Amino acid sequence: MSNQAIPYGRQHITEEDIQVVIATLKSDYLTQGPKIKEFEDNFAAYVGARYAVAVSNGTAALHLCALALDVKAGDKVITTPITFAASANCVRYCGGEVVFGDIDPNTYLLDIASVKALLEASPKGTYKGIIPVDFAGRAVNLEEYKKLAKEYNLWIIEDACHAPGGFFIDSNGEKQFCGSGHYAELAIFSFHPVKHIASGEGGMITTNDETLYRKLLMLRTHGIVKDNDLYENTVAFAGGEEIYPLWYMEMQALGYNYRITDFQAALGNSQLKRANEGIAKRRQIADRYLAAFSDLPYIKGQSGSIEGHAYHLYILEVEDRLGLYNFLRTKDIFAQIHYIPCHLMPYYRQFGWKEGDRLQSEQYYKHCISLPMYPTLTEDEQHNVITAIKEYYK
Ligand SMILES: *Cc1c(COP(=O)(O)O)cnc(C)c1O
């Protein structure tokens, strides 16, 4: 038995992962090499999307999506308060306005009824887009959101950071994987070490829209294009005679350097091979938590045995959350809280958001706690977590 601390999430690096990274370090490319396209192609296939663009992190992915969709000053975009701040911040990077909906207290996902209420309360055209989040790994029903988006002429960015491999069942009875691009313009993922697939820092955008795909590729690398067919300046200006000289390239938009490195892509690629195995483990862990707590009255709203749930997080809602959190720490069990409602962050309060604005999210925040959930959590370790929680409430 080890006495290692138990965090809420942890990456799993195998010997094979290490060898793949070493091989890439010894290759000719540290960045912009062949591993990036390989990772993109494999990832697109994994989620069932046509295109994938690998980037430096999930936040950069969100920013590029907002840029590609032309978010501008004054544009209003709806998202959930129960998410990592980046889901909302990407709108602010472009000068847009974030409007928070509320969550459904049963699923913890952005409540479509709250979104409808916002849309109906303003003239059509007020809102430009919606950023739903597959929070904790539970897939948003994007088919429903797509209907709403059509009616109000909105785009959708699916923040799928918690849910590679997650899915929902649509009205035709078909599995719709998170990031498949079937019901959303764009989807984004993160490869931060606490997420399903770790590449150090890293992110991915998936889409089925070729125009957006081209735009994302350009914006990822400074807004530069290198393609004879796309140049705006003349051949003569470029210094050629009949054709553009080989050195020529153009910066056509204000892009960024949001590239991932080749060795990160190699690591992501290697991890992707074990992604399904990881989800199977996460589901086993979820089932054990569910069985352990299912008849305990102080625990509400727990997730368990939900089809298509990718279980990035396993969340309980408990009484005396602070007491439990501190007690677990004394046992070297580091639970975490996901999330402090975004609309109550000091940064967002400056726009007028205050307590009482989003009651379901605020109520949820008072009780939520994320238990250790990662593929290498052993049965013994999980047993210790369960025992400690039961001991606390005895
Ligand atoms: C992790 C995360 C992000 C940001 O990803 P980074 O790679 O850390 O920039 C965005 N949204 C959600 C929901 C996340 O969990």
mmCIF file of C-alpha atoms and ligand atoms in Angstrom:
data_model
loop_
_atom_site.group_PDB
_atom_site.id
_atom_site.type_symbol
_atom_site.label_atom_id
_atom_site.label_comp_id
_atom_site.label_asym_id
_atom_site.label_seq_id
_atom_site.Cartn_x
_atom_site.Cartn_y
_atom_site.Cartn_z
ATOM 1 C CA MET A 1 0.000 0.000 0.000
ATOM 2 C CA SER A 2 1.386 3.353 -0.969
ATOM 3 C CA ASN A 3 0.727 6.494 1.036
ATOM 4 C CA GLN A 4 0.808 8.690 -2.009
ATOM 5 C CA ALA A 5 -1.453 11.719 -1.994
ATOM 6 C CA ILE A 6 -4.610 11.239 -4.042
ATOM 7 C CA PRO A 7 -5.439 14.233 -6.263
ATOM 8 C CA TYR A 8 -8.754 14.748 -8.058
ATOM 9 C CA GLY A 9 -7.133 14.178 -11.435
ATOM 10 C CA ARG A 10 -3.766 13.010 -12.697
ATOM 11 C CA GLN A 11 -2.091 12.235 -15.996
ATOM 12 C CA HIS A 12 -0.838 8.778 -16.927
ATOM 13 C CA ILE A 13 2.452 8.643 -18.826
ATOM 14 C CA THR A 14 3.583 5.219 -20.027
ATOM 15 C CA GLU A 15 6.998 4.041 -21.177
ATOM 16 C CA GLU A 16 5.643 4.040 -24.727
ATOM 17 C CA ASP A 17 4.627 7.705 -24.393
ATOM 18 C CA ILE A 18 8.159 8.532 -23.238
ATOM 19 C CA GLN A 19 9.788 6.657 -26.114
ATOM 20 C CA VAL A 20 7.607 8.430 -28.666
ATOM 21 C CA VAL A 21 8.577 11.833 -27.259
ATOM 22 C CA ILE A 22 12.270 10.918 -27.221
ATOM 23 C CA ALA A 23 12.076 9.767 -30.833
ATOM 24 C CA THR A 24 10.485 13.107 -31.796
ATOM 25 C CA LEU A 25 13.175 15.053 -29.924
ATOM 26 C CA LYS A 26 15.791 13.202 -31.969
ATOM 27 C CA SER A 27 13.987 13.926 -35.246
ATOM 28 C CA ASP A 28 14.442 16.981 -37.480
ATOM 29 C CA TYR A 29 11.399 18.756 -36.120
ATOM 30 C CA LEU A 30 10.692 20.230 -32.721
ATOM 31 C CA THR A 31 7.728 22.225 -33.996
ATOM 32 C CA GLN A 32 5.576 22.153 -37.135
ATOM 33 C CA GLY A 33 6.666 18.648 -37.983
ATOM 34 C CA PRO A 34 4.761 15.580 -39.172
ATOM 35 C CA LYS A 35 3.453 14.600 -35.721
ATOM 36 C CA ILE A 36 1.059 17.532 -35.650
ATOM 37 C CA LYS A 37 -0.861 16.502 -38.770
ATOM 38 C CA GLU A 38 -0.831 12.892 -37.586
ATOM 39 C CA PHE A 39 -2.338 13.936 -34.227
ATOM 40 C CA GLU A 40 -4.926 16.118 -35.976
ATOM 41 C CA ASP A 41 -5.971 13.334 -38.342
ATOM 42 C CA ASN A 42 -6.214 10.743 -35.574
ATOM 43 C CA PHE A 43 -8.106 13.077 -33.298
ATOM 44 C CA ALA A 44 -10.582 14.090 -36.021
ATOM 45 C CA ALA A 45 -11.224 10.386 -36.658
ATOM 46 C CA TYR A 46 -11.641 9.736 -32.932
ATOM 47 C CA VAL A 47 -14.432 12.289 -32.515
ATOM 48 C CA GLY A 48 -15.855 11.786 -35.992
ATOM 49 C CA ALA A 49 -15.145 15.267 -37.358
ATOM 50 C CA ARG A 50 -13.805 16.167 -40.804
ATOM 51 C CA TYR A 51 -11.079 18.607 -39.691
ATOM 52 C CA ALA A 52 -8.929 19.136 -36.614
ATOM 53 C CA VAL A 53 -6.480 21.933 -35.801
ATOM 54 C CA ALA A 54 -3.990 21.338 -32.987
ATOM 55 C CA VAL A 55 -3.043 24.401 -30.942
ATOM 56 C CA SER A 56 -0.965 25.358 -27.922
ATOM 57 C CA ASN A 57 -3.743 24.946 -25.324
ATOM 58 C CA GLY A 58 -7.520 24.856 -24.892
ATOM 59 C CA THR A 59 -7.730 28.574 -24.168
ATOM 60 C CA ALA A 60 -5.954 29.379 -27.430
ATOM 61 C CA ALA A 61 -8.427 27.013 -29.140
ATOM 62 C CA LEU A 62 -11.332 29.030 -27.735
ATOM 63 C CA HIS A 63 -9.732 32.326 -28.723
ATOM 64 C CA LEU A 64 -9.150 31.143 -32.300
ATOM 65 C CA CYS A 65 -12.757 29.940 -32.528
ATOM 66 C CA ALA A 66 -14.055 33.339 -31.424
ATOM 67 C CA LEU A 67 -11.765 35.032 -33.963
ATOM 68 C CA ALA A 68 -12.766 32.663 -36.764
ATOM 69 C CA LEU A 69 -16.435 33.406 -36.048
ATOM 70 C CA ASP A 70 -15.699 37.156 -36.118
ATOM 71 C CA VAL A 71 -16.705 37.957 -32.557
ATOM 72 C CA LYS A 72 -16.451 41.737 -32.254
ATOM 73 C CA ALA A 73 -16.963 44.477 -29.686
ATOM 74 C CA GLY A 74 -20.540 44.455 -28.465
ATOM 75 C CA ASP A 75 -21.404 40.941 -29.715
ATOM 76 C CA LYS A 76 -23.355 39.029 -27.075
ATOM 77 C CA VAL A 77 -22.546 35.372 -26.459
ATOM 78 C CA ILE A 78 -24.196 32.992 -23.984
ATOM 79 C CA THR A 79 -22.340 30.450 -21.860
ATOM 80 C CA THR A 80 -22.659 28.683 -18.507
ATOM 81 C CA PRO A 81 -21.351 30.052 -15.189
ATOM 82 C CA ILE A 82 -20.279 26.554 -14.125
ATOM 83 C CA THR A 83 -17.196 26.185 -16.282
ATOM 84 C CA PHE A 84 -13.546 27.084 -16.393
ATOM 85 C CA ALA A 85 -13.249 30.838 -17.000
ATOM 86 C CA ALA A 86 -11.688 30.361 -20.445
ATOM 87 C CA SER A 87 -15.071 29.313 -21.896
ATOM 88 C CA ALA A 88 -16.275 32.865 -21.261
ATOM 89 C CA ASN A 89 -12.991 34.758 -21.571
ATOM 90 C CA CYS A 90 -12.571 33.962 -25.264
ATOM 91 C CA VAL A 91 -15.520 36.261 -25.967
ATOM 92 C CA ARG A 92 -13.903 39.057 -23.980
ATOM 93 C CA TYR A 93 -10.584 38.634 -25.835
ATOM 94 C CA CYS A 94 -12.500 39.779 -28.920
ATOM 95 C CA GLY A 95 -14.341 42.569 -27.121
ATOM 96 C CA GLY A 96 -17.650 40.702 -27.007
ATOM 97 C CA GLU A 97 -20.067 40.593 -24.092
ATOM 98 C CA VAL A 98 -20.558 37.420 -22.045
ATOM 99 C CA VAL A 99 -24.098 36.666 -20.935
ATOM 100 C CA PHE A 100 -24.373 33.799 -18.503
ATOM 101 C CA GLY A 101 -27.308 31.418 -18.580
ATOM 102 C CA ASP A 102 -28.007 29.162 -15.592
ATOM 103 C CA ILE A 103 -27.480 25.434 -15.088
ATOM 104 C CA ASP A 104 -29.967 22.606 -14.931
ATOM 105 C CA PRO A 105 -29.643 21.418 -11.307
ATOM 106 C CA ASN A 106 -29.899 17.777 -12.384
ATOM 107 C CA THR A 107 -27.338 17.677 -15.194
ATOM 108 C CA TYR A 108 -25.218 20.695 -14.148
ATOM 109 C CA LEU A 109 -25.156 21.633 -17.835
ATOM 110 C CA LEU A 110 -26.229 24.953 -19.312
ATOM 111 C CA ASP A 111 -30.026 24.872 -19.032
ATOM 112 C CA ILE A 112 -31.509 25.346 -22.471
ATOM 113 C CA ALA A 113 -34.607 26.879 -20.886
ATOM 114 C CA SER A 114 -32.452 29.649 -19.412
ATOM 115 C CA VAL A 115 -30.898 30.228 -22.833
ATOM 116 C CA LYS A 116 -34.330 30.396 -24.474
ATOM 117 C CA ALA A 117 -35.467 32.904 -21.871
ATOM 118 C CA LEU A 118 -32.479 35.144 -22.678
ATOM 119 C CA LEU A 119 -33.061 34.883 -26.425
ATOM 120 C CA GLU A 120 -36.773 35.607 -26.141
ATOM 121 C CA ALA A 121 -36.190 38.640 -23.947
ATOM 122 C CA SER A 122 -34.210 40.510 -26.635
ATOM 123 C CA PRO A 123 -34.824 41.367 -30.287
ATOM 124 C CA LYS A 124 -33.538 38.718 -32.727
ATOM 125 C CA GLY A 125 -29.955 39.456 -33.722
ATOM 126 C CA THR A 126 -28.947 40.584 -30.227
ATOM 127 C CA TYR A 127 -27.042 37.365 -29.579
ATOM 128 C CA LYS A 128 -24.397 35.934 -31.911
ATOM 129 C CA GLY A 129 -23.531 32.588 -30.398
ATOM 130 C CA ILE A 130 -23.687 30.014 -27.624
ATOM 131 C CA ILE A 131 -20.815 28.205 -25.923
ATOM 132 C CA PRO A 132 -22.234 25.121 -24.207
ATOM 133 C CA VAL A 133 -19.812 23.058 -22.107
ATOM 134 C CA ASP A 134 -19.820 19.256 -21.809
ATOM 135 C CA PHE A 135 -19.283 19.820 -18.125
ATOM 136 C CA ALA A 136 -17.672 17.022 -16.092
ATOM 137 C CA GLY A 137 -17.722 14.874 -19.234
ATOM 138 C CA ARG A 138 -21.461 14.815 -19.708
ATOM 139 C CA ALA A 139 -22.341 15.547 -23.327
ATOM 140 C CA VAL A 140 -24.643 18.466 -24.022
ATOM 141 C CA ASN A 141 -27.595 17.586 -26.242
ATOM 142 C CA LEU A 142 -26.430 19.746 -29.125
ATOM 143 C CA GLU A 143 -29.295 18.704 -31.358
ATOM 144 C CA GLU A 144 -31.594 20.788 -29.167
ATOM 145 C CA TYR A 145 -29.161 23.698 -29.172
ATOM 146 C CA LYS A 146 -28.816 23.499 -32.947
ATOM 147 C CA LYS A 147 -32.579 23.972 -33.355
ATOM 148 C CA LEU A 148 -32.426 27.062 -31.190
ATOM 149 C CA ALA A 149 -29.320 28.312 -33.005
ATOM 150 C CA LYS A 150 -31.085 28.001 -36.358
ATOM 151 C CA GLU A 151 -34.093 29.891 -35.120
ATOM 152 C CA TYR A 152 -31.978 32.751 -33.773
ATOM 153 C CA ASN A 153 -29.169 32.602 -36.325
ATOM 154 C CA LEU A 154 -26.465 31.771 -33.789
ATOM 155 C CA TRP A 155 -23.251 29.842 -34.030
ATOM 156 C CA ILE A 156 -22.246 27.180 -31.481
ATOM 157 C CA ILE A 157 -18.797 26.518 -30.041
ATOM 158 C CA GLU A 158 -18.897 23.288 -28.055
ATOM 159 C CA ASP A 159 -16.406 23.439 -25.176
ATOM 160 C CA ALA A 160 -15.656 19.726 -25.032
ATOM 161 C CA CYS A 161 -12.534 19.953 -22.849
ATOM 162 C CA HIS A 162 -14.067 17.518 -20.364
ATOM 163 C CA ALA A 163 -15.463 15.084 -22.861
ATOM 164 C CA PRO A 164 -13.306 13.576 -25.611
ATOM 165 C CA GLY A 165 -15.022 10.239 -26.227
ATOM 166 C CA GLY A 166 -18.293 11.381 -24.623
ATOM 167 C CA PHE A 167 -21.521 11.265 -26.595
ATOM 168 C CA PHE A 168 -25.267 11.813 -26.483
ATOM 169 C CA ILE A 169 -27.994 9.936 -28.333
ATOM 170 C CA ASP A 170 -29.843 12.106 -30.828
ATOM 171 C CA SER A 171 -33.496 11.876 -31.878
ATOM 172 C CA ASN A 172 -32.592 9.311 -34.562
ATOM 173 C CA GLY A 173 -31.127 7.064 -31.876
ATOM 174 C CA GLU A 174 -27.599 7.762 -33.106
ATOM 175 C CA LYS A 175 -24.519 8.318 -30.964
ATOM 176 C CA GLN A 176 -23.253 11.871 -31.416
ATOM 177 C CA PHE A 177 -19.711 12.173 -30.152
ATOM 178 C CA CYS A 178 -18.547 15.391 -28.516
ATOM 179 C CA GLY A 179 -16.697 17.439 -31.103
ATOM 180 C CA SER A 180 -18.156 15.593 -34.115
ATOM 181 C CA GLY A 181 -19.226 18.931 -35.581
ATOM 182 C CA HIS A 182 -22.604 17.516 -36.468
ATOM 183 C CA TYR A 183 -24.589 20.091 -34.514
ATOM 184 C CA ALA A 184 -21.968 22.777 -33.807
ATOM 185 C CA GLU A 185 -19.742 24.951 -35.979
ATOM 186 C CA LEU A 186 -16.687 24.345 -33.821
ATOM 187 C CA ALA A 187 -15.623 22.284 -30.814
ATOM 188 C CA ILE A 188 -12.552 22.614 -28.633
ATOM 189 C CA PHE A 189 -10.502 20.302 -26.410
ATOM 190 C CA SER A 190 -7.633 20.696 -23.942
ATOM 191 C CA PHE A 191 -4.683 18.400 -23.310
ATOM 192 C CA HIS A 192 -3.778 19.830 -19.921
ATOM 193 C CA PRO A 193 -2.568 17.014 -17.626
ATOM 194 C CA VAL A 194 -5.828 16.778 -15.658
ATOM 195 C CA LYS A 195 -7.828 16.158 -18.841
ATOM 196 C CA HIS A 196 -8.353 12.782 -20.541
ATOM 197 C CA ILE A 197 -5.458 13.142 -22.968
ATOM 198 C CA ALA A 198 -2.307 14.903 -21.773
ATOM 199 C CA SER A 199 0.301 16.575 -23.944
ATOM 200 C CA GLY A 200 1.712 18.963 -21.323
ATOM 201 C CA GLU A 201 -0.032 22.005 -22.717
ATOM 202 C CA GLY A 202 -2.096 21.488 -25.829
ATOM 203 C CA GLY A 203 -5.484 21.901 -27.412
ATOM 204 C CA MET A 204 -7.540 20.957 -30.443
ATOM 205 C CA ILE A 205 -10.330 22.472 -32.497
ATOM 206 C CA THR A 206 -12.602 20.229 -34.555
ATOM 207 C CA THR A 207 -15.028 21.258 -37.281
ATOM 208 C CA ASN A 208 -16.750 20.053 -40.445
ATOM 209 C CA ASP A 209 -16.615 23.502 -42.051
ATOM 210 C CA GLU A 210 -13.786 23.875 -44.563
ATOM 211 C CA THR A 211 -13.869 27.686 -44.584
ATOM 212 C CA LEU A 212 -13.531 27.851 -40.806
ATOM 213 C CA TYR A 213 -10.807 25.200 -40.952
ATOM 214 C CA ARG A 214 -8.706 27.297 -43.412
ATOM 215 C CA LYS A 215 -9.225 30.380 -41.310
ATOM 216 C CA LEU A 216 -8.148 28.593 -38.133
ATOM 217 C CA LEU A 217 -4.949 27.342 -39.792
ATOM 218 C CA MET A 218 -4.104 30.894 -40.818
ATOM 219 C CA LEU A 219 -4.944 32.459 -37.436
ATOM 220 C CA ARG A 220 -2.941 29.784 -35.593
ATOM 221 C CA THR A 221 0.216 30.951 -37.298
ATOM 222 C CA HIS A 222 0.245 34.794 -37.224
ATOM 223 C CA GLY A 223 -2.461 35.201 -39.882
ATOM 224 C CA ILE A 224 0.134 34.190 -42.474
ATOM 225 C CA VAL A 225 -0.778 32.348 -45.674
ATOM 226 C CA LYS A 226 1.658 30.604 -47.955
ATOM 227 C CA ASP A 227 -0.322 29.657 -51.032
ATOM 228 C CA ASN A 228 0.016 31.143 -54.553
ATOM 229 C CA ASP A 229 -3.732 31.014 -55.079
ATOM 230 C CA LEU A 230 -4.562 33.124 -52.038
ATOM 231 C CA TYR A 231 -2.178 36.088 -52.269
ATOM 232 C CA GLU A 232 -3.569 39.616 -52.362
ATOM 233 C CA ASN A 233 -0.412 41.513 -53.361
ATOM 234 C CA THR A 234 0.676 41.298 -57.021
ATOM 235 C CA VAL A 235 3.415 39.027 -58.331
ATOM 236 C CA ALA A 236 5.435 42.092 -59.295
ATOM 237 C CA PHE A 237 5.195 43.496 -55.777
ATOM 238 C CA ALA A 238 6.277 40.144 -54.368
ATOM 239 C CA GLY A 239 9.453 40.338 -56.443
ATOM 240 C CA GLY A 240 8.588 37.664 -58.989
ATOM 241 C CA GLU A 241 8.256 37.821 -62.758
ATOM 242 C CA GLU A 242 5.495 35.451 -63.767
ATOM 243 C CA ILE A 243 5.019 33.580 -60.526
ATOM 244 C CA TYR A 244 5.408 34.415 -56.818
ATOM 245 C CA PRO A 245 8.947 33.669 -55.630
ATOM 246 C CA LEU A 246 9.337 30.698 -53.298
ATOM 247 C CA TRP A 247 10.127 32.833 -50.244
ATOM 248 C CA TYR A 248 6.929 34.804 -50.557
ATOM 249 C CA MET A 249 4.182 34.700 -47.943
ATOM 250 C CA GLU A 250 1.531 37.121 -46.735
ATOM 251 C CA MET A 251 0.163 38.134 -43.371
ATOM 252 C CA GLN A 252 -3.502 38.731 -44.153
ATOM 253 C CA ALA A 253 -5.087 38.877 -40.718
ATOM 254 C CA LEU A 254 -3.980 39.621 -37.181
ATOM 255 C CA GLY A 255 -3.235 36.086 -36.071
ATOM 256 C CA TYR A 256 -1.242 34.631 -33.202
ATOM 257 C CA ASN A 257 1.388 32.014 -32.573
ATOM 258 C CA TYR A 258 -0.838 29.319 -31.099
ATOM 259 C CA ARG A 259 1.034 26.329 -32.519
ATOM 260 C CA ILE A 260 1.656 23.124 -30.610
ATOM 261 C CA THR A 261 5.133 21.563 -30.742
ATOM 262 C CA ASP A 262 5.852 18.329 -32.555
ATOM 263 C CA PHE A 263 6.880 16.494 -29.387
ATOM 264 C CA GLN A 264 3.679 17.538 -27.612
ATOM 265 C CA ALA A 265 1.681 16.295 -30.583
ATOM 266 C CA ALA A 266 3.609 13.006 -30.449
ATOM 267 C CA LEU A 267 2.695 12.630 -26.765
ATOM 268 C CA GLY A 268 -0.948 13.499 -27.441
ATOM 269 C CA ASN A 269 -1.044 10.992 -30.262
ATOM 270 C CA SER A 270 0.369 8.250 -28.076
ATOM 271 C CA GLN A 271 -2.137 9.072 -25.318
ATOM 272 C CA LEU A 272 -5.014 9.123 -27.791
ATOM 273 C CA LYS A 273 -4.394 5.423 -28.461
ATOM 274 C CA ARG A 274 -5.369 4.675 -24.857
ATOM 275 C CA ALA A 275 -8.249 7.138 -24.661
ATOM 276 C CA ASN A 276 -11.015 4.547 -24.811
ATOM 277 C CA GLU A 277 -9.284 2.385 -22.231
ATOM 278 C CA GLY A 278 -9.126 5.449 -19.961
ATOM 279 C CA ILE A 279 -12.831 6.146 -20.321
ATOM 280 C CA ALA A 280 -13.671 2.519 -19.540
ATOM 281 C CA LYS A 281 -11.654 2.864 -16.308
ATOM 282 C CA ARG A 282 -13.361 6.142 -15.474
ATOM 283 C CA ARG A 283 -16.772 4.522 -15.931
ATOM 284 C CA GLN A 284 -15.806 1.685 -13.568
ATOM 285 C CA ILE A 285 -14.737 4.227 -10.965
ATOM 286 C CA ALA A 286 -17.993 6.151 -11.421
ATOM 287 C CA ASP A 287 -20.012 2.969 -10.961
ATOM 288 C CA ARG A 288 -18.189 2.186 -7.721
ATOM 289 C CA TYR A 289 -18.780 5.686 -6.355
ATOM 290 C CA LEU A 290 -22.416 5.448 -7.300
ATOM 291 C CA ALA A 291 -22.808 2.107 -5.552
ATOM 292 C CA ALA A 292 -21.036 3.384 -2.432
ATOM 293 C CA PHE A 293 -23.119 6.522 -2.013
ATOM 294 C CA SER A 294 -26.437 5.747 -3.652
ATOM 295 C CA ASP A 295 -28.460 5.435 -0.454
ATOM 296 C CA LEU A 296 -26.825 8.147 1.622
ATOM 297 C CA PRO A 297 -29.154 11.071 2.267
ATOM 298 C CA TYR A 298 -26.502 13.787 2.674
ATOM 299 C CA ILE A 299 -25.297 13.226 -0.873
ATOM 300 C CA LYS A 300 -27.440 14.600 -3.659
ATOM 301 C CA GLY A 301 -27.265 14.987 -7.378
ATOM 302 C CA GLN A 302 -24.400 12.585 -7.916
ATOM 303 C CA SER A 303 -23.629 11.396 -11.417
ATOM 304 C CA GLY A 304 -23.373 7.709 -12.160
ATOM 305 C CA SER A 305 -24.007 5.215 -14.946
ATOM 306 C CA ILE A 306 -25.002 7.846 -17.468
ATOM 307 C CA GLU A 307 -24.619 6.642 -21.034
ATOM 308 C CA GLY A 308 -22.027 8.627 -22.974
ATOM 309 C CA HIS A 309 -20.616 10.374 -19.886
ATOM 310 C CA ALA A 310 -16.834 10.675 -20.230
ATOM 311 C CA TYR A 311 -16.344 11.216 -16.477
ATOM 312 C CA HIS A 312 -13.674 13.883 -16.465
ATOM 313 C CA LEU A 313 -15.088 14.646 -13.008
ATOM 314 C CA TYR A 314 -17.132 12.737 -10.474
ATOM 315 C CA ILE A 315 -19.147 15.268 -8.518
ATOM 316 C CA LEU A 316 -21.137 14.929 -5.313
ATOM 317 C CA GLU A 317 -23.334 17.578 -3.774
ATOM 318 C CA VAL A 318 -22.989 17.320 0.000
ATOM 319 C CA GLU A 319 -23.904 19.073 3.210
ATOM 320 C CA ASP A 320 -20.967 20.709 5.033
ATOM 321 C CA ARG A 321 -18.786 20.679 1.957
ATOM 322 C CA LEU A 322 -16.008 22.729 3.596
ATOM 323 C CA GLY A 323 -15.783 20.268 6.485
ATOM 324 C CA LEU A 324 -15.562 17.294 4.138
ATOM 325 C CA TYR A 325 -12.998 18.993 1.909
ATOM 326 C CA ASN A 326 -10.730 19.808 4.866
ATOM 327 C CA PHE A 327 -11.186 16.369 6.416
ATOM 328 C CA LEU A 328 -10.186 14.672 3.167
ATOM 329 C CA ARG A 329 -7.060 16.825 3.027
ATOM 330 C CA THR A 330 -5.996 15.514 6.429
ATOM 331 C CA LYS A 331 -6.092 12.073 4.789
ATOM 332 C CA ASP A 332 -4.028 13.261 1.807
ATOM 333 C CA ILE A 333 -7.076 13.143 -0.422
ATOM 334 C CA PHE A 334 -7.226 16.296 -2.494
ATOM 335 C CA ALA A 335 -10.753 16.789 -3.725
ATOM 336 C CA GLN A 336 -11.474 19.892 -5.788
ATOM 337 C CA ILE A 337 -14.331 22.272 -6.466
ATOM 338 C CA HIS A 338 -15.612 22.747 -10.022
ATOM 339 C CA TYR A 339 -16.391 25.554 -10.368
ATOM 340 C CA ILE A 340 -16.726 28.855 -8.558
ATOM 341 C CA PRO A 341 -19.496 30.461 -10.658
ATOM 342 C CA CYS A 342 -17.843 32.470 -13.365
ATOM 343 C CA HIS A 343 -20.300 35.371 -13.194
ATOM 344 C CA LEU A 344 -19.229 36.046 -9.572
ATOM 345 C CA MET A 345 -15.524 36.322 -10.357
ATOM 346 C CA PRO A 346 -14.362 39.887 -9.616
ATOM 347 C CA TYR A 347 -13.536 40.327 -13.292
ATOM 348 C CA TYR A 348 -17.134 39.628 -14.332
ATOM 349 C CA ARG A 349 -18.691 41.511 -11.410
ATOM 350 C CA GLN A 350 -17.397 44.725 -12.997
ATOM 351 C CA PHE A 351 -19.996 44.181 -15.741
ATOM 352 C CA GLY A 352 -22.781 44.155 -13.167
ATOM 353 C CA TRP A 353 -23.055 40.451 -12.336
ATOM 354 C CA LYS A 354 -23.923 39.809 -8.693
ATOM 355 C CA GLU A 355 -25.148 37.204 -6.208
ATOM 356 C CA GLY A 356 -28.660 36.079 -6.943
ATOM 357 C CA ASP A 357 -28.333 36.487 -10.718
ATOM 358 C CA ARG A 358 -27.964 32.759 -11.416
ATOM 359 C CA LEU A 359 -29.552 30.891 -8.546
ATOM 360 C CA GLN A 360 -29.113 27.279 -9.684
ATOM 361 C CA SER A 361 -25.405 27.776 -10.325
ATOM 362 C CA GLU A 362 -24.923 29.536 -7.003
ATOM 363 C CA GLN A 363 -26.829 26.853 -5.112
ATOM 364 C CA TYR A 364 -24.825 24.107 -6.833
ATOM 365 C CA TYR A 365 -21.558 25.835 -5.926
ATOM 366 C CA LYS A 366 -22.414 25.721 -2.222
ATOM 367 C CA HIS A 367 -22.450 21.915 -2.195
ATOM 368 C CA CYS A 368 -20.365 20.520 -5.063
ATOM 369 C CA ILE A 369 -17.155 18.559 -4.581
ATOM 370 C CA SER A 370 -15.172 16.631 -7.209
ATOM 371 C CA LEU A 371 -13.791 13.314 -5.997
ATOM 372 C CA PRO A 372 -10.600 11.683 -7.275
ATOM 373 C CA MET A 373 -11.270 10.429 -10.806
ATOM 374 C CA TYR A 374 -8.513 9.260 -13.130
ATOM 375 C CA PRO A 375 -7.710 5.955 -14.847
ATOM 376 C CA THR A 376 -4.818 4.979 -12.576
ATOM 377 C CA LEU A 377 -6.800 5.478 -9.351
ATOM 378 C CA THR A 378 -6.565 2.010 -7.807
ATOM 379 C CA GLU A 379 -9.427 0.148 -6.179
ATOM 380 C CA ASP A 380 -7.612 0.453 -2.835
ATOM 381 C CA GLU A 381 -7.230 4.192 -3.236
ATOM 382 C CA GLN A 382 -10.846 4.591 -4.201
ATOM 383 C CA HIS A 383 -11.842 2.468 -1.234
ATOM 384 C CA ASN A 384 -9.889 4.865 1.001
ATOM 385 C CA VAL A 385 -11.707 7.838 -0.483
ATOM 386 C CA ILE A 386 -15.108 6.219 0.048
ATOM 387 C CA THR A 387 -14.228 5.140 3.589
ATOM 388 C CA ALA A 388 -13.004 8.610 4.497
ATOM 389 C CA ILE A 389 -16.213 10.231 3.253
ATOM 390 C CA LYS A 390 -18.359 7.759 5.170
ATOM 391 C CA GLU A 391 -16.223 8.289 8.269
ATOM 392 C CA TYR A 392 -16.684 12.045 8.055
ATOM 393 C CA TYR A 393 -20.455 11.834 7.951
ATOM 394 C CA LYS A 394 -20.789 9.073 10.554
HETATM 395 C C1 LIG B 1 -9.208 23.040 -19.229
HETATM 396 C C2 LIG B 1 -10.343 23.786 -19.772
HETATM 397 C C3 LIG B 1 -10.174 24.856 -20.662
HETATM 398 C C4 LIG B 1 -8.844 25.454 -20.995
HETATM 399 O O1 LIG B 1 -7.890 24.579 -21.442
HETATM 400 P P1 LIG B 1 -6.330 24.914 -21.249
HETATM 401 O O2 LIG B 1 -5.682 23.884 -22.119
HETATM 402 O O3 LIG B 1 -6.009 24.754 -19.816
HETATM 403 O O4 LIG B 1 -6.112 26.299 -21.752
HETATM 404 C C5 LIG B 1 -11.316 25.435 -21.196
HETATM 405 N N1 LIG B 1 -12.547 25.015 -20.868
HETATM 406 C C6 LIG B 1 -12.731 24.009 -19.993
HETATM 407 C C7 LIG B 1 -14.125 23.575 -19.675
HETATM 408 C C8 LIG B 1 -11.643 23.370 -19.416
HETATM 409 O O5 LIG B 1 -11.846 22.398 -18.524
#
